Amino acid sequence: MTIPDWTVVFIYMATVFLIGWVMRNRGGNLADFFLAGRSMGWFPIGISVMVTMFSAINYLAFPGEVYGHGLYVIASLPVFFLVAVPVNRIWIPFFHHMQLTSAYEYLEKRFDARVRRLASGIFVFWRLFWMATALFASGRILGAVTGMPETIIIVAGGIVAMGYTFLGGIRAVMWTDVLQFFVLFGGIVLGVVYALKGDGIAEMLALAREGGRLKPFVPFDPAFFSLDPTLRITFWSTLVGVSVAFLSRYGADQVVMQRYFTARNLKAAHTGIWLNAFASVISLSLLALTGLALYAAGVKAGHAGQPAAAALARMIHAFPTGITGLIAAGLLAATMSSIDSGMNACSAAWVTDLSRGGKRRAFARGRRLTLVLGACAISIALLLIPLSAAAGGLFVMVNQVVNAIGSPLLALFLLGMFTRRANSWGVYYGGIIGFASSILISLCLKPLALHYYAALNLVVALAVSCIASGYHRLRSGRH
């Protein structure tokens, strides 16, 4: 990258840190630090949810999946709207009146404190691994773009996110998310525009079709509607598995649900979720185009078989001065928006659900935990560097492991909200077994469609919890 490109990246990094500095005096108590005084409107809520879930994982994995396998992955896009319906009609109204800080407080109200602590512990583990994966993804692609070691990029990005999150809390996180959205979206748009210059979209589509990258649509792949659970991606595995993964994200994940709790009213939360769905679909559609452009450029240059990260780096290097810097900043924005949210949400869950200290010093503990959790995420990300190849690539790692771990959490909420027969004893031990099973299934069960891991993990957690609850009722009845 040139000096102007590095200047763009530096200005972005300085701006997000400045936002945290400006917000530092507005987060002086626990409610402000974790909930922004419950004063946020629909725009920052929707954009913050979108960019929080939209990390460098998406920036690399989504076009990389299209580049390597075709358009199968875009069948997941309508699920954003499908899941938004129950979230808006059931989840948000259900939790709004409780005035919670941590979503897992509800599980103590419904079951007991053990279930609450279990859920919060699963969440912290899940999101630490997710933050680490996002940092790793940004290090991988930015390392290829800039020539810098992945370790330096991972550490630098993590430290800056730690800094402004520590200073300004959730308010700083959400307003930097808004800035990061425009940097991220601008980088994607300009990347697509410059990638399609020259021969344009017609040649890109022709080359993609010849290489089978327009499947399953052109030519139509009948196997896409197969019920075979071992096929990599099908319509049914996408519909079922992505719906479970998204419902885990929007209905059981403190990172997202904390955004609902910051809303000034129900309408702001409702509108924010719809904004998130539209922004996510538009951004991911553009990234799918990027994947097709990557493939076409690779065919013309004679290196279509190289890894997606290398192909994306080659494309970005070819962009004009300044555009490369903006895209690099967009990659950083995608990552930091996930890291800052994860640190603040994990800190909120830990202080609210897991810490035994009193409320008097909870604010100070929450801020310190932000730094500890950020350091843990950086450390895990560094460990992922040698493990990613063994996992089969980033897209596989995310869908097979990261997304699937959220299913036991969703099971706890479904059992609490929709049945009265589940009891605290059964749900507690069912949750433990479901969580352990999720890790074993995700790592050991093969072959299985990528998106089915989340669905299978949910079924196991629900089944074990229901069986354990029934057993406890029978045992109690004997005495």
XYZ file of C-alpha atoms in Angstrom, residues 127-461:
335
model
C -18.297 -14.914 21.711
C -14.654 -15.052 22.724
C -14.123 -17.629 19.987
C -16.195 -15.514 17.569
C -14.171 -12.355 18.343
C -10.959 -14.302 17.871
C -12.173 -15.642 14.513
C -13.036 -12.109 13.353
C -9.586 -10.855 14.363
C -7.966 -13.791 12.641
C -9.929 -13.129 9.423
C -8.872 -9.486 9.330
C -5.256 -10.446 9.976
C -5.357 -12.985 7.142
C -6.707 -10.662 4.445
C -5.018 -7.442 5.590
C -1.749 -9.305 5.867
C -2.108 -10.301 2.227
C -3.063 -6.733 1.212
C -0.444 -4.818 3.192
C 2.383 -7.307 3.434
C 2.429 -6.887 7.207
C 2.568 -9.938 9.505
C -0.848 -11.219 10.537
C 0.157 -11.097 14.185
C 0.808 -7.339 14.111
C -2.540 -6.620 12.438
C -4.420 -8.807 14.918
C -2.780 -7.180 17.929
C -3.122 -3.601 16.619
C -6.785 -3.942 15.645
C -7.639 -5.571 18.959
C -5.866 -2.912 21.029
C -7.580 0.025 19.281
C -11.016 -1.611 19.745
C -10.190 -2.262 23.397
C -9.241 1.383 23.861
C -12.396 3.110 22.662
C -14.669 0.444 24.155
C -12.971 0.871 27.537
C -13.383 4.654 27.320
C -16.926 5.087 26.052
C -18.809 1.821 26.654
C -21.794 0.776 24.560
C -22.573 4.320 23.415
C -19.111 4.648 21.877
C -19.444 1.145 20.438
C -22.746 1.882 18.703
C -21.736 5.267 17.289
C -18.408 3.935 16.042
C -20.457 1.138 14.463
C -22.355 3.779 12.488
C -19.077 5.265 11.240
C -17.732 1.800 10.528
C -20.817 0.955 8.478
C -20.178 3.828 6.075
C -16.475 2.964 5.827
C -17.297 -0.704 5.328
C -20.138 -0.138 2.858
C -18.165 2.495 0.939
C -15.244 0.105 0.602
C -17.485 -2.681 -0.671
C -19.257 -0.436 -3.212
C -16.031 1.057 -4.577
C -14.445 -2.378 -4.662
C -17.307 -3.756 -6.761
C -17.290 -0.716 -9.070
C -13.572 -0.946 -9.786
C -13.644 -4.736 -10.046
C -16.251 -4.471 -12.807
C -14.405 -1.814 -14.803
C -13.066 -2.760 -18.198
C -15.078 -5.491 -19.867
C -17.789 -5.089 -17.250
C -20.480 -7.239 -15.780
C -21.394 -9.105 -18.995
C -17.978 -10.744 -19.342
C -17.835 -11.420 -15.606
C -21.144 -13.306 -15.745
C -20.069 -15.199 -18.866
C -16.815 -16.366 -17.283
C -18.604 -17.222 -14.035
C -21.172 -19.283 -15.920
C -18.503 -21.171 -17.831
C -16.774 -21.975 -14.570
C -19.971 -23.091 -12.830
C -19.940 -20.153 -10.441
C -23.565 -19.180 -11.183
C -24.815 -22.506 -9.855
C -27.277 -23.513 -8.504
C -29.243 -21.046 -10.656
C -27.482 -21.030 -14.042
C -27.292 -23.831 -14.983
C -29.859 -25.088 -12.519
C -28.495 -27.675 -10.110
C -31.283 -30.149 -9.179
C -29.193 -31.372 -6.251
C -29.781 -27.982 -4.610
C -33.255 -29.222 -3.593
C -32.015 -32.637 -2.519
C -32.902 -33.912 0.944
C -29.501 -35.589 1.246
C -28.063 -34.217 4.539
C -24.479 -34.900 3.447
C -24.480 -32.442 0.532
C -22.427 -29.353 1.332
C -25.172 -26.727 0.849
C -28.795 -27.296 -0.213
C -31.934 -25.197 -0.118
C -33.224 -27.168 2.848
C -30.017 -27.080 4.852
C -29.848 -23.334 4.256
C -33.483 -22.732 5.195
C -33.318 -24.817 8.362
C -29.726 -24.347 9.460
C -29.359 -20.637 8.748
C -32.732 -19.941 10.387
C -31.484 -21.654 13.558
C -28.137 -19.845 13.419
C -29.811 -16.460 12.872
C -32.405 -17.076 15.576
C -29.562 -17.968 17.948
C -27.939 -14.692 16.966
C -30.997 -12.447 17.259
C -32.844 -14.286 20.018
C -30.213 -15.675 22.407
C -27.035 -13.659 21.881
C -26.256 -10.889 24.386
C -24.310 -9.006 21.715
C -27.481 -8.408 19.684
C -30.090 -8.444 22.448
C -28.147 -5.770 24.320
C -28.960 -3.491 21.374
C -32.672 -4.072 21.985
C -32.170 -3.125 25.627
C -30.566 0.212 24.647
C -33.664 1.248 22.663
C -35.624 4.250 23.895
C -38.869 2.446 23.004
C -40.278 -0.612 21.263
C -40.671 1.132 17.927
C -36.980 2.005 17.798
C -36.032 -1.625 18.406
C -38.526 -2.923 15.805
C -37.407 -0.503 13.102
C -33.769 -1.167 13.885
C -34.133 -4.898 13.226
C -35.723 -4.288 9.826
C -32.963 -1.802 8.966
C -30.420 -4.452 9.933
C -32.057 -6.986 7.587
C -32.070 -4.644 4.579
C -28.513 -3.397 5.166
C -27.209 -6.941 5.630
C -28.824 -8.269 2.452
C -27.574 -5.367 0.319
C -24.024 -5.623 1.682
C -23.807 -9.402 1.303
C -25.248 -9.219 -2.220
C -22.447 -6.831 -3.151
C -19.923 -9.224 -1.631
C -21.378 -12.030 -3.735
C -20.722 -9.846 -6.790
C -17.195 -9.368 -5.497
C -16.772 -13.150 -5.428
C -17.873 -13.434 -9.056
C -15.535 -10.596 -10.023
C -12.688 -12.352 -8.188
C -13.305 -15.517 -10.156
C -13.531 -13.724 -13.515
C -10.332 -11.799 -12.814
C -8.626 -15.039 -11.820
C -9.670 -16.782 -15.024
C -8.374 -13.925 -17.184
C -5.086 -13.808 -15.283
C -4.665 -17.578 -15.268
C -4.744 -18.031 -11.483
C -8.376 -18.943 -10.778
C -7.270 -21.819 -8.574
C -5.403 -19.726 -6.005
C -6.884 -19.239 -2.493
C -9.648 -16.659 -2.111
C -7.613 -14.483 0.279
C -4.763 -14.240 -2.214
C -7.180 -13.475 -5.082
C -8.896 -10.749 -3.040
C -5.531 -9.242 -2.088
C -4.462 -9.232 -5.731
C -7.666 -7.433 -6.740
C -7.362 -4.838 -3.978
C -3.727 -4.142 -4.912
C -4.867 -3.281 -8.437
C -7.233 -0.537 -7.246
C -6.241 3.158 -7.484
C -4.384 4.827 -4.633
C -6.743 5.717 -1.808
C -9.328 3.103 -2.764
C -7.028 0.366 -1.497
C -6.685 2.266 1.773
C -10.446 2.694 2.081
C -11.026 -1.023 1.554
C -8.327 -1.836 4.116
C -10.066 0.547 6.525
C -13.352 -1.177 5.706
C -11.848 -4.535 6.616
C -10.637 -3.084 9.901
C -14.067 -1.525 10.479
C -15.748 -4.880 9.896
C -13.521 -6.510 12.472
C -13.471 -3.775 15.104
C -17.265 -3.457 15.051
C -17.426 -7.113 16.087
C -14.638 -6.940 18.647
C -15.939 -3.846 20.448
C -19.457 -5.259 20.688
C -18.217 -8.625 21.865
C -16.033 -7.119 24.580
C -18.803 -4.896 25.934
C -21.452 -7.634 25.800
C -19.216 -10.277 27.403
C -18.281 -7.785 30.105
C -21.971 -7.029 30.731
C -22.787 -10.737 30.974
C -19.850 -11.426 33.279
C -20.535 -8.521 35.644
C -24.299 -9.072 35.703
C -24.468 -12.868 35.730
C -21.159 -14.358 36.810
C -19.478 -11.887 39.145
C -20.070 -12.237 42.878
C -19.019 -8.670 43.698
C -21.526 -6.032 44.752
C -23.068 -3.452 42.473
C -21.068 -0.618 43.998
C -17.907 -1.494 42.095
C -19.566 -3.222 39.150
C -18.868 -0.335 36.773
C -15.131 -0.425 37.485
C -15.081 -4.212 37.113
C -16.938 -3.959 33.828
C -14.404 -1.563 32.358
C -11.442 -3.676 33.495
C -13.064 -6.791 32.086
C -13.253 -5.099 28.694
C -9.466 -5.082 28.619
C -9.127 -8.647 29.911
C -11.611 -10.025 27.394
C -9.997 -8.122 24.548
C -6.602 -9.563 25.473
C -8.102 -13.069 25.567
C -9.650 -12.624 22.098
C -6.315 -11.450 20.684
C -4.528 -14.442 22.195
C -7.049 -16.944 20.797
C -6.882 -15.271 17.365
C -3.127 -15.785 17.303
C -3.663 -19.468 18.101
C -6.129 -19.806 15.200
C -3.480 -18.963 12.607
C -2.035 -22.507 12.484
C -5.456 -24.139 13.054
C -7.435 -22.578 10.166
C -6.048 -24.870 7.457
C -6.915 -27.953 9.498
C -10.478 -26.635 9.935
C -10.966 -26.568 6.151
C -11.081 -22.816 5.665
C -12.814 -19.817 7.180
C -16.343 -20.397 5.811
C -16.300 -23.966 7.099
C -14.920 -22.869 10.475
C -17.654 -20.275 10.931
C -20.622 -22.431 9.928
C -19.454 -25.720 11.360
C -18.108 -24.488 14.690
C -18.751 -20.825 15.524
C -22.412 -20.565 14.476
C -23.273 -24.011 15.815
C -22.168 -23.232 19.391
C -25.049 -20.758 19.766
C -27.697 -23.469 19.410
C -27.672 -24.626 23.086
C -28.285 -21.013 24.148
C -31.270 -20.771 21.820
C -32.582 -24.032 23.286
C -32.593 -22.519 26.804
C -34.638 -19.526 25.646
C -37.072 -21.622 23.608
C -37.701 -23.919 26.583
C -38.194 -20.955 28.880
C -40.475 -18.951 26.586
C -42.619 -21.633 24.964
C -43.107 -24.480 27.431
C -43.959 -24.749 31.100
C -42.984 -28.407 31.371
C -39.244 -27.748 31.249
C -37.808 -27.393 34.751
C -34.599 -25.868 36.066
C -32.939 -29.231 36.860
C -33.564 -30.624 33.393
C -32.643 -27.436 31.560
C -29.433 -27.008 33.544
C -28.097 -30.498 32.873
C -29.577 -30.502 29.389
C -27.757 -27.260 28.681
C -24.431 -28.682 29.842
C -24.829 -31.845 27.783
C -26.147 -29.861 24.812
C -23.155 -27.532 24.883
C -20.649 -30.393 25.123
C -22.489 -32.255 22.366
C -22.433 -29.163 20.138
C -18.666 -29.005 20.270
C -18.292 -32.743 19.623
C -20.836 -32.744 16.786
C -19.300 -29.676 15.151
C -15.782 -31.087 15.284
C -16.358 -34.812 14.752
C -19.537 -35.477 12.755
C -18.773 -35.696 9.031
C -20.030 -35.535 6.373
C -22.941 -33.199 7.097
C -24.233 -30.116 5.291
C -22.490 -27.071 6.770
C -25.661 -25.349 7.942
C -27.145 -28.468 9.514
C -24.663 -28.386 12.383
C -26.535 -25.509 14.054
C -29.892 -27.270 13.587
C -28.651 -30.635 14.850
C -27.072 -29.028 17.903
C -30.379 -27.310 18.697
C -32.332 -30.575 18.406
C -29.883 -32.371 20.709
C -29.982 -29.600 23.342
